[in-house]
C-alpha cells in the first residue's frame, strides 16, 4: 500500500442508505454528502453535483467507530495501513492505554508490560511532541488520539520503577505529563496491575491524573486487581479521579477468575453509586477471554490459556498452555515461567458478566487488541463487527442504534474528541457503511487474523479508505487532540 500527504478528501454522495447517527436515536432514511473532509449534508434526495455517487441502498451509514482502548501506539507508525482496524470500520484509535504509551521514553530495552507495544525498538520519542510528529509523518489510515502512560513515565523518570517514587521523581513525571498534554494528548492512563506501576499509591495517581484533568483530559485506568479485590481497586480509581477532579474511564471492566464470576452485578451497582458523585465511563471488549503478557498469577490450572507469543519458544504460539505443560511434564505455572517473556489469552470471564458489562449504559467499546502478538486474541480484528452482528443482531442484547452509540458518540463525548462520533452536518467526515444483515466477526481464537464481513465502506476525514472488502490506496488519518493544537 502506498500513501502520501496528497491523499485528499473526496466529494462523495452516499445515496439511499439508512442513517444511524451515533446519538442513539432511531435510524432514518437519508443520503449523506461529504465535501472537503466534512459532512456537508444529510437528507433526502441530495443533489449529486460533482460528487462521486456510491449506492448504499440496504446499508447502514454510521459515524466511523472509535476504538477507545488500544495498544496501537507503534502499529500506527510501523503498519500505518491499520488493516485490523479499518476493516472493522474503525476510524479513530485511542492509544496509550493501561499505563503503557510509546512516548515519552527513549529506551532500547523495556520491561514488561511495555514490551506489549512490540519490543523496545520503538521507544525513541523523548516527548509526546516527537510522537505526534511521527504520527503526522506516517499518515496512518485511522486517526490517533493519545493517552500518556503512567508506567512509561515511571520508567522514564526512575532508575527503578518497582519501588515508590520520590517527590523529585513524581515532579519529573508531572513535567513529562504536562508536556504530553500540551502536545495534544487527551489524558493520562495507569495500569497499577503491572509491576512497573504497582508501587504507586493513590497519592501519586491523584497527582498525575489531576495534571491531566487540569489540561482538559481524562484518566483511564486498568485497575489494580480485577479478581477478589475488584471493589477496592475500583474505589482506588474513583478516589484518584475525585481528588484529581478528572473524569475516570475504567478500562476493560471485568470480574476475572471463576471465584469472581457473576460479580459484575455487584461491581456495576458499585459503579452506578459512584457515578452519582463523579463522571465515570467504562470500556469493554466482547469476549470471555482477556489477553496480556504471560504471568503466573493469571494461571490457575482451571481456566484455559492460549499462548500468543513467546520469545524463548516461538513455536508454542497458538498452543494451549495445558498441552505444553503435559508435553513438558510440569505444572502450567512452571510452563508459563519458562515461556516468558511472552503473552497469552486467558479465558478468565463468564458470558453473563460480559453481556452485563456490554449492556451497561456507560460502557463504550474498546478492542484492547495487541497488534504485535504472533497469534493475537481475535478481538484485534473482530471486536466491532462482533458487537454489531453477534451481540446486537443475533442475540438482541441491545438495538443496533445502541450498539453504534457505544462505539461512536458516547466515546467521542467521554474522550472529548470534538466534532466526531456523530453524523451531523459540519462534523468531520469519519463514516462507516455496513450491511446490517451480514456484518460479523470472522476472527477466531484458532484463526485470529481475519477481516470482518459486512463492512462495506470506510471514510476517514473525507478520504475513502476501505471499499469492497479492501483497503484503498489512500489514507486519511491524523493525530487528534481534544483541544486545537497551536501549530
Ligand atoms: Zn489493560
mmCIF file with all atom_site columns, N, CA, C and O and ligand atoms in Angstrom, residues 69 71 98 194 222 251-252 368, ligand 1:
data_model
loop_
_atom_site.group_PDB
_atom_site.id
_atom_site.type_symbol
_atom_site.label_atom_id
_atom_site.label_alt_id
_atom_site.label_comp_id
_atom_site.label_asym_id
_atom_site.label_entity_id
_atom_site.label_seq_id
_atom_site.pdbx_PDB_ins_code
_atom_site.Cartn_x
_atom_site.Cartn_y
_atom_site.Cartn_z
_atom_site.occupancy
_atom_site.B_iso_or_equiv
_atom_site.pdbx_formal_charge
_atom_site.auth_seq_id
_atom_site.auth_comp_id
_atom_site.auth_asym_id
_atom_site.auth_atom_id
_atom_site.pdbx_PDB_model_num
ATOM   1  N  N   . UNK A 1 69  ? -9.927  1.738  23.348 1.00 0.00 ? 69  UNK A N   1
ATOM   2  C  CA  . UNK A 1 69  ? -8.909  1.043  24.142 1.00 0.00 ? 69  UNK A CA  1
ATOM   3  C  C   . UNK A 1 69  ? -7.978  0.262  23.222 1.00 0.00 ? 69  UNK A C   1
ATOM   4  O  O   . UNK A 1 69  ? -8.277  -0.853 22.808 1.00 0.00 ? 69  UNK A O   1
ATOM   5  N  N   . UNK A 1 71  ? -3.674  -0.604 21.960 1.00 0.00 ? 71  UNK A N   1
ATOM   6  C  CA  . UNK A 1 71  ? -2.224  -0.577 22.173 1.00 0.00 ? 71  UNK A CA  1
ATOM   7  C  C   . UNK A 1 71  ? -1.557  -0.431 20.802 1.00 0.00 ? 71  UNK A C   1
ATOM   8  O  O   . UNK A 1 71  ? -0.572  -1.088 20.495 1.00 0.00 ? 71  UNK A O   1
ATOM   9  N  N   . UNK A 1 98  ? -3.670  1.530  29.619 1.00 0.00 ? 98  UNK A N   1
ATOM   10 C  CA  . UNK A 1 98  ? -3.129  0.604  30.640 1.00 0.00 ? 98  UNK A CA  1
ATOM   11 C  C   . UNK A 1 98  ? -1.790  1.075  31.211 1.00 0.00 ? 98  UNK A C   1
ATOM   12 O  O   . UNK A 1 98  ? -0.996  0.267  31.696 1.00 0.00 ? 98  UNK A O   1
ATOM   13 N  N   . UNK A 1 194 ? 0.206   -3.776 36.798 1.00 0.00 ? 194 UNK A N   1
ATOM   14 C  CA  . UNK A 1 194 ? 1.511   -4.209 36.287 1.00 0.00 ? 194 UNK A CA  1
ATOM   15 C  C   . UNK A 1 194 ? 2.641   -3.772 37.221 1.00 0.00 ? 194 UNK A C   1
ATOM   16 O  O   . UNK A 1 194 ? 2.552   -2.725 37.877 1.00 0.00 ? 194 UNK A O   1
ATOM   17 N  N   . UNK A 1 222 ? -6.470  0.869  34.082 1.00 0.00 ? 222 UNK A N   1
ATOM   18 C  CA  . UNK A 1 222 ? -6.501  -0.579 34.274 1.00 0.00 ? 222 UNK A CA  1
ATOM   19 C  C   . UNK A 1 222 ? -6.279  -0.756 35.767 1.00 0.00 ? 222 UNK A C   1
ATOM   20 O  O   . UNK A 1 222 ? -5.168  -0.551 36.258 1.00 0.00 ? 222 UNK A O   1
ATOM   21 N  N   . UNK A 1 251 ? -10.978 0.778  32.470 1.00 0.00 ? 251 UNK A N   1
ATOM   22 C  CA  . UNK A 1 251 ? -10.615 0.031  31.270 1.00 0.00 ? 251 UNK A CA  1
ATOM   23 C  C   . UNK A 1 251 ? -11.090 -1.425 31.348 1.00 0.00 ? 251 UNK A C   1
ATOM   24 O  O   . UNK A 1 251 ? -11.097 -2.025 32.424 1.00 0.00 ? 251 UNK A O   1
ATOM   25 N  N   . UNK A 1 252 ? -11.471 -1.959 30.200 1.00 0.00 ? 252 UNK A N   1
ATOM   26 C  CA  . UNK A 1 252 ? -11.841 -3.375 30.030 1.00 0.00 ? 252 UNK A CA  1
ATOM   27 C  C   . UNK A 1 252 ? -12.431 -3.975 31.306 1.00 0.00 ? 252 UNK A C   1
ATOM   28 O  O   . UNK A 1 252 ? -11.900 -4.933 31.866 1.00 0.00 ? 252 UNK A O   1
ATOM   29 N  N   . UNK A 1 368 ? -8.888  -3.450 22.953 1.00 0.00 ? 368 UNK A N   1
ATOM   30 C  CA  . UNK A 1 368 ? -7.716  -3.921 23.711 1.00 0.00 ? 368 UNK A CA  1
ATOM   31 C  C   . UNK A 1 368 ? -6.865  -4.875 22.862 1.00 0.00 ? 368 UNK A C   1
ATOM   32 O  O   . UNK A 1 368 ? -6.121  -5.699 23.394 1.00 0.00 ? 368 UNK A O   1
HETATM 33 ZN ZN1 . LIG B 2 .   ? -5.198  -3.197 30.476 1.00 0.00 ? 1   LIG B ZN1 1
#
